[in-house]
Short mmCIF file of C-alpha atoms and ligand atoms in Angstrom, two decimals:
data_model
loop_
_atom_site.label_atom_id
_atom_site.label_comp_id
_atom_site.label_asym_id
_atom_site.label_seq_id
_atom_site.Cartn_x
_atom_site.Cartn_y
_atom_site.Cartn_z
CA MET A 1 97.50 67.07 99.89
CA PRO A 2 95.90 70.48 99.20
CA ALA A 3 97.34 72.19 95.72
CA ARG A 4 99.94 74.99 96.45
CA ASN A 5 98.77 78.26 96.04
CA LEU A 6 100.94 82.06 96.13
CA LEU A 7 99.07 84.26 97.98
CA ASP A 8 101.80 86.31 100.03
CA LEU A 9 105.40 85.17 99.81
CA ASP A 10 105.47 83.83 103.21
CA ASP A 11 103.73 80.95 101.36
CA LEU A 12 107.13 79.79 99.94
CA SER A 13 109.95 78.63 101.90
CA GLY A 14 113.32 80.58 102.05
CA SER A 15 115.15 78.13 99.27
CA GLU A 16 111.39 78.26 97.12
CA LEU A 17 112.35 82.81 96.50
CA THR A 18 115.60 81.61 95.47
CA TYR A 19 114.44 78.77 92.98
CA LEU A 20 111.80 81.54 91.94
CA LEU A 21 114.31 84.23 91.09
CA ASP A 22 116.80 81.80 89.94
CA ARG A 23 114.07 80.30 87.24
CA ALA A 24 112.58 83.67 86.42
CA ARG A 25 116.11 84.44 85.45
CA THR A 26 117.08 81.53 83.70
CA PHE A 27 113.54 82.27 81.32
CA HIS A 28 115.07 86.36 80.56
CA THR A 29 117.94 84.19 79.12
CA THR A 30 116.49 80.95 77.50
CA PRO A 31 112.31 81.38 76.94
CA PRO A 32 110.22 78.68 78.35
CA ARG A 33 109.04 75.56 76.38
CA ARG A 34 105.61 76.76 75.29
CA ASP A 35 104.58 73.57 76.75
CA LEU A 36 105.10 74.03 80.26
CA LEU A 37 101.78 74.19 81.29
CA ARG A 38 99.79 72.47 78.09
CA ASP A 39 96.15 71.77 78.47
CA VAL A 40 96.05 73.64 81.91
CA CYS A 41 93.89 75.98 82.10
CA VAL A 42 94.14 79.25 84.07
CA VAL A 43 91.09 82.31 85.06
CA ASN A 44 92.57 85.51 85.47
CA LEU A 45 89.67 87.11 87.83
CA PHE A 46 90.62 90.95 88.76
CA PHE A 47 88.23 92.80 90.23
CA GLU A 48 90.19 96.14 90.41
CA ALA A 49 91.97 97.93 87.90
CA SER A 50 95.24 96.84 86.86
CA THR A 51 97.72 97.35 83.38
CA ARG A 52 100.99 96.30 84.40
CA THR A 53 99.72 92.83 86.60
CA PHE A 54 97.01 91.84 84.20
CA VAL A 55 98.61 92.07 80.94
CA SER A 56 101.78 90.39 82.01
CA PHE A 57 100.34 87.66 83.48
CA ALA A 58 98.28 87.30 80.42
CA ILE A 59 101.89 87.07 78.65
CA ALA A 60 103.10 84.61 80.63
CA GLU A 61 100.88 82.67 80.86
CA GLN A 62 100.83 82.74 77.22
CA ARG A 63 104.54 82.21 77.09
CA VAL A 64 104.18 78.36 78.67
CA GLY A 65 101.29 77.47 76.48
CA ALA A 66 98.65 77.81 79.10
CA ASP A 67 94.69 77.76 77.83
CA ILE A 68 93.55 81.17 79.03
CA VAL A 69 89.79 82.40 80.03
CA ALA A 70 89.86 86.44 81.49
CA LEU A 71 86.69 86.66 83.11
CA PRO A 72 85.26 90.21 83.47
CA PRO A 73 84.13 90.53 87.41
CA GLY A 74 81.02 92.19 85.91
CA SER A 75 80.65 89.82 83.30
CA SER A 76 80.67 86.88 85.89
CA SER A 77 77.53 85.43 87.84
CA LEU A 78 78.72 87.06 90.93
CA GLY A 79 76.07 89.63 90.13
CA LYS A 80 73.63 87.48 90.07
CA GLY A 81 74.19 86.03 94.14
CA GLU A 82 76.67 83.28 92.92
CA THR A 83 79.21 83.05 96.15
CA ILE A 84 82.80 83.28 95.44
CA ALA A 85 83.01 79.49 96.80
CA ASP A 86 80.79 78.21 94.59
CA THR A 87 82.22 80.21 91.54
CA ALA A 88 85.26 78.37 92.61
CA ILE A 89 82.93 75.37 92.66
CA THR A 90 82.19 75.98 89.03
CA LEU A 91 85.12 76.98 87.73
CA ALA A 92 87.06 73.76 89.12
CA ALA A 93 84.68 71.19 88.06
CA MET A 94 84.81 72.81 84.00
CA GLY A 95 89.04 71.84 84.59
CA VAL A 96 90.32 75.58 85.59
CA GLN A 97 93.19 74.77 87.43
CA ILE A 98 95.04 78.06 88.15
CA ILE A 99 92.97 81.52 89.41
CA VAL A 100 95.43 84.44 89.21
CA THR A 101 92.89 86.81 91.16
CA ARG A 102 93.19 91.02 92.34
CA HIS A 103 90.37 91.82 94.46
CA PRO A 104 89.79 95.27 96.56
CA GLU A 105 89.54 93.09 99.93
CA SER A 106 92.34 91.72 102.00
CA GLY A 107 92.05 88.51 102.76
CA PHE A 108 89.63 87.60 99.14
CA PRO A 109 92.27 85.36 97.59
CA TYR A 110 92.54 83.11 100.96
CA ARG A 111 88.46 82.72 100.81
CA LEU A 112 88.58 82.08 97.46
CA ALA A 113 91.00 78.88 98.12
CA GLU A 114 89.52 77.44 100.79
CA SER A 115 86.90 76.60 98.12
CA PHE A 116 89.09 76.42 94.83
CA ASP A 117 90.16 72.23 94.42
CA GLY A 118 93.29 74.44 92.40
CA HIS A 119 95.70 76.52 92.86
CA VAL A 120 95.33 80.88 93.20
CA ILE A 121 97.64 83.24 92.82
CA ASN A 122 97.11 86.62 94.76
CA ALA A 123 97.72 89.29 92.37
CA GLY A 124 97.21 91.92 94.91
CA ASP A 125 94.35 91.57 97.67
CA GLY A 126 93.29 94.87 98.94
CA ARG A 127 96.50 96.26 101.48
CA HIS A 128 97.18 93.16 102.50
CA ALA A 129 99.87 91.36 99.40
CA HIS A 130 101.25 91.36 96.14
CA PRO A 131 103.44 88.49 96.17
CA THR A 132 104.56 88.76 92.20
CA GLN A 133 105.38 92.20 92.08
CA ALA A 134 107.70 91.99 95.05
CA LEU A 135 109.18 89.50 93.57
CA LEU A 136 109.62 90.90 90.59
CA ASP A 137 110.97 93.99 92.30
CA MET A 138 113.75 91.41 94.19
CA LEU A 139 114.83 90.16 90.30
CA THR A 140 115.63 93.68 89.57
CA LEU A 141 117.80 94.41 93.07
CA GLN A 142 119.72 90.60 91.72
CA ALA A 143 119.85 91.78 88.40
CA GLU A 144 121.04 95.18 89.08
CA PHE A 145 123.53 94.06 91.95
CA GLY A 146 124.37 90.24 91.51
CA ARG A 147 122.64 89.85 94.89
CA VAL A 148 119.69 91.45 98.19
CA GLU A 149 121.68 90.16 100.75
CA GLY A 150 122.49 93.11 102.49
CA LEU A 151 121.19 96.02 100.65
CA HIS A 152 119.98 98.81 102.12
CA VAL A 153 116.26 98.79 100.26
CA VAL A 154 114.11 102.22 101.45
CA LEU A 155 110.44 102.16 101.00
CA VAL A 156 109.23 105.75 100.43
CA GLY A 157 105.21 106.92 101.30
CA ASP A 158 102.32 105.11 101.92
CA ILE A 159 102.87 102.36 103.30
CA LEU A 160 100.33 101.76 105.44
CA HIS A 161 97.64 101.01 102.65
CA SER A 162 100.67 99.67 100.60
CA ARG A 163 100.54 95.70 99.50
CA VAL A 164 103.25 96.29 97.64
CA ALA A 165 105.31 97.20 100.46
CA ARG A 166 103.55 94.45 103.24
CA SER A 167 105.16 91.75 100.64
CA ASN A 168 108.14 93.09 99.80
CA VAL A 169 108.79 93.23 103.48
CA LEU A 170 108.17 90.03 104.17
CA GLY A 171 110.86 89.24 100.69
CA LEU A 172 113.61 91.33 101.75
CA ARG A 173 113.91 90.35 104.64
CA ALA A 174 113.85 86.42 104.11
CA LEU A 175 116.49 87.12 101.85
CA GLY A 176 118.73 89.16 104.15
CA ALA A 177 117.91 92.86 102.82
CA GLN A 178 118.57 95.69 104.99
CA VAL A 179 114.57 97.71 105.33
CA THR A 180 114.15 101.11 106.08
CA LEU A 181 110.63 102.87 105.88
CA VAL A 182 109.58 106.80 105.28
CA GLY A 183 106.70 108.11 105.52
CA PRO A 184 104.31 110.79 107.46
CA PRO A 185 102.85 109.04 111.07
CA THR A 186 100.08 108.87 109.21
CA LEU A 187 101.11 106.90 106.41
CA LEU A 188 103.33 104.79 108.13
CA PRO A 189 101.96 104.26 111.76
CA GLU A 190 105.19 104.11 114.16
CA ALA A 191 103.16 100.42 115.11
CA MET A 192 104.35 99.22 111.71
CA ALA A 193 108.05 98.76 112.96
CA LEU A 194 108.68 95.06 112.80
CA GLU A 195 111.70 93.09 113.86
CA GLY A 196 114.52 94.12 111.47
CA VAL A 197 112.70 97.00 110.36
CA ARG A 198 113.36 100.64 110.57
CA ILE A 199 111.03 103.61 110.17
CA GLU A 200 112.83 107.18 109.53
CA ARG A 201 110.49 110.03 108.96
CA ASP A 202 113.48 112.36 106.88
CA LEU A 203 113.83 110.92 103.67
CA ASP A 204 116.70 113.25 103.26
CA ALA A 205 118.70 111.64 106.24
CA VAL A 206 117.84 108.40 104.80
CA LEU A 207 118.99 108.80 100.86
CA PRO A 208 122.95 108.65 101.06
CA THR A 209 122.82 105.40 102.40
CA ALA A 210 120.52 103.68 100.22
CA ASP A 211 121.00 101.03 97.43
CA ALA A 212 117.56 101.19 96.49
CA VAL A 213 114.65 103.83 97.11
CA MET A 214 112.04 102.11 96.30
CA LEU A 215 108.53 104.93 95.77
CA LEU A 216 104.99 104.40 96.51
CA ARG A 217 102.13 106.26 95.03
CA ILE A 218 99.91 106.78 97.85
CA GLN A 219 96.52 104.71 98.05
CA GLN A 220 93.57 107.06 97.75
CA GLU A 221 90.95 104.35 96.70
CA ARG A 222 91.91 102.73 99.92
CA ILE A 223 91.91 106.00 102.16
CA ALA A 224 89.01 108.24 103.57
CA SER A 225 89.91 111.45 102.26
CA ALA A 226 89.35 113.05 105.82
CA VAL A 227 92.67 111.21 106.58
CA LEU A 228 94.51 111.96 103.30
CA PRO A 229 97.59 113.92 103.78
CA SER A 230 97.68 117.22 101.98
CA LEU A 231 100.01 116.63 98.80
CA ASP A 232 101.91 119.96 99.03
CA ASP A 233 103.30 118.82 102.75
CA TYR A 234 103.83 115.24 100.85
CA ALA A 235 105.43 116.75 98.19
CA ARG A 236 107.52 118.84 100.26
CA ASN A 237 108.76 115.86 102.59
CA TYR A 238 108.71 112.64 100.28
CA ARG A 239 109.00 113.49 96.69
CA LEU A 240 111.85 112.35 94.79
CA ASP A 241 113.45 115.70 92.75
CA ALA A 242 116.13 116.76 91.22
CA ARG A 243 117.61 117.92 94.64
CA ARG A 244 117.22 114.76 96.52
CA LEU A 245 118.60 112.97 93.45
CA THR A 246 121.80 114.39 94.08
CA ALA A 247 121.63 113.07 97.39
CA LEU A 248 121.90 108.87 95.94
CA ALA A 249 124.63 107.07 96.48
CA PRO A 250 126.71 106.64 92.53
CA GLN A 251 125.45 102.81 92.10
CA ALA A 252 122.15 103.44 93.91
CA ILE A 253 118.48 102.67 91.82
CA VAL A 254 115.19 104.12 91.89
CA MET A 255 112.44 101.64 91.38
CA HIS A 256 108.45 102.62 91.53
CA PRO A 257 105.73 99.25 90.98
CA GLY A 258 104.04 101.70 89.14
CA PRO A 259 101.71 103.28 88.42
CA TYR A 260 103.23 106.37 89.69
CA ASN A 261 101.56 110.18 89.83
CA ARG A 262 103.91 112.57 88.51
CA GLY A 263 104.17 115.39 90.85
CA VAL A 264 103.28 113.78 93.82
CA GLU A 265 105.77 110.88 94.87
CA LEU A 266 108.11 111.98 92.09
CA THR A 267 108.95 114.96 89.65
CA GLU A 268 110.31 114.22 85.71
CA ASP A 269 114.06 114.80 86.48
CA VAL A 270 113.29 110.68 88.22
CA PHE A 271 113.02 109.78 84.51
CA ALA A 272 116.03 110.74 83.64
CA PHE A 273 118.37 109.58 86.37
CA ARG A 274 121.18 107.33 85.24
CA GLY A 275 119.21 104.58 87.74
CA TRP A 276 115.64 104.15 87.62
CA ARG A 277 114.60 101.14 87.19
CA TYR A 278 110.61 101.22 86.14
CA ALA A 279 111.33 100.01 82.90
CA GLN A 280 113.22 96.63 84.20
CA GLN A 281 110.78 95.85 86.69
CA VAL A 282 107.93 95.70 84.60
CA SER A 283 110.05 93.32 81.93
CA HIS A 284 110.75 91.39 84.81
CA GLY A 285 107.22 91.24 86.45
CA VAL A 286 106.83 88.81 83.19
CA TYR A 287 109.65 86.25 83.81
CA ILE A 288 108.41 85.75 87.40
CA ARG A 289 105.26 85.22 86.21
CA MET A 290 106.18 82.44 83.79
CA ALA A 291 108.44 81.27 86.70
CA VAL A 292 105.33 81.20 89.25
CA LEU A 293 102.68 79.67 86.74
CA ASP A 294 105.79 76.64 86.25
CA PHE A 295 106.32 75.84 90.53
CA LEU A 296 103.09 75.80 90.82
CA ILE A 297 102.51 73.26 88.18
CA ASN A 298 105.24 71.46 87.80
CA GLY A 299 106.99 72.32 91.04
CA VAL A 300 111.11 72.84 91.11
CA SER A 301 111.89 71.74 87.73
CA VAL A 302 115.29 71.47 85.92
CA ARG A 303 113.87 71.58 82.20
CA ALA A 304 113.44 74.84 80.96
N1 LIG B 401 99.93 98.22 91.21
C1 LIG B 401 100.25 97.98 92.29
C2 LIG B 401 99.11 98.02 93.55
O1 LIG B 401 98.54 96.63 92.64
C3 LIG B 401 100.71 99.81 92.99
C4 LIG B 401 99.34 100.52 93.02
O2 LIG B 401 98.59 100.63 92.90
O3 LIG B 401 100.06 101.83 94.05
O4 LIG B 401 99.28 97.52 94.19
N1 CP B 402 102.14 97.37 89.26
C1 CP B 402 100.87 97.11 89.87
O1 CP B 402 100.56 95.74 90.24
O2 CP B 402 100.34 97.74 88.66
P1 CP B 402 99.31 97.59 87.94
O3 CP B 402 98.15 97.91 89.22
O4 CP B 402 98.65 98.06 86.92
O5 CP B 402 98.50 95.57 87.86
#
């Protein structure tokens, strides 16, 4: 049987999704055994900038006892014309069992997985998917509300270019949340409406019924400058500020995958808001990534 990968959340059944969230919660209360990934070699291959994902994967890998190599793409032999398939074959021949990869091209981890005799974890590919981010977001919702099912989650901003939004929609729908996407037509075309997902243009109209508002950064690096929206218009219609915070229900929380752009999708008032959960999201990332590593190597396990 080919090795399991985590390329997007549709690689997981509903019960596996729930298992990963439970496992991450267990690791939060009881640190994992340091030998869960003993003698397992992991290569972190990031072709695109990352602070949170890169560092939290490295911390998670250390905490479960893996052997870790970070291969900066500029230092790899890809620059000498080696193909990604041949890189994958080469790493497998050295006994590498897991590759964690981020790449600007949508679909890159899928191509890598075709040639790699081991597990590939997608740490973000183009505008396509970011499964461990969506998992840590769902863990944050669970920690706050005790469930994901039935919550109204509102994703705001550049949905079109956001891999975070795409993976979250998959995961949130699988766990029974009600999802509303909010943004201007240039960043949220009508065609993105899926079964069970509502599209809304008026942020002010949705805020009072949101349990969680997930703000997204405009992915400038993926947008031709000619179609970039005016930042003034964007801020007027979609920025979360002091006035809009007052429209939120008392239990509502505000999330952001990071990095955030102050003054664009949020003002600094958000940092003082009682429901601002950015730091919790970042810290949940380590537990989720430990759970994913453990799941791929050890399967569904009862050992801590
Ligand atoms: N860090 C997230 C990602 O890599 C979100 C963002 O960059 O806006 O997709
Ligand atoms: N949230 C996230 O993926 O952050 P980085 O791009 O810094 O990894």
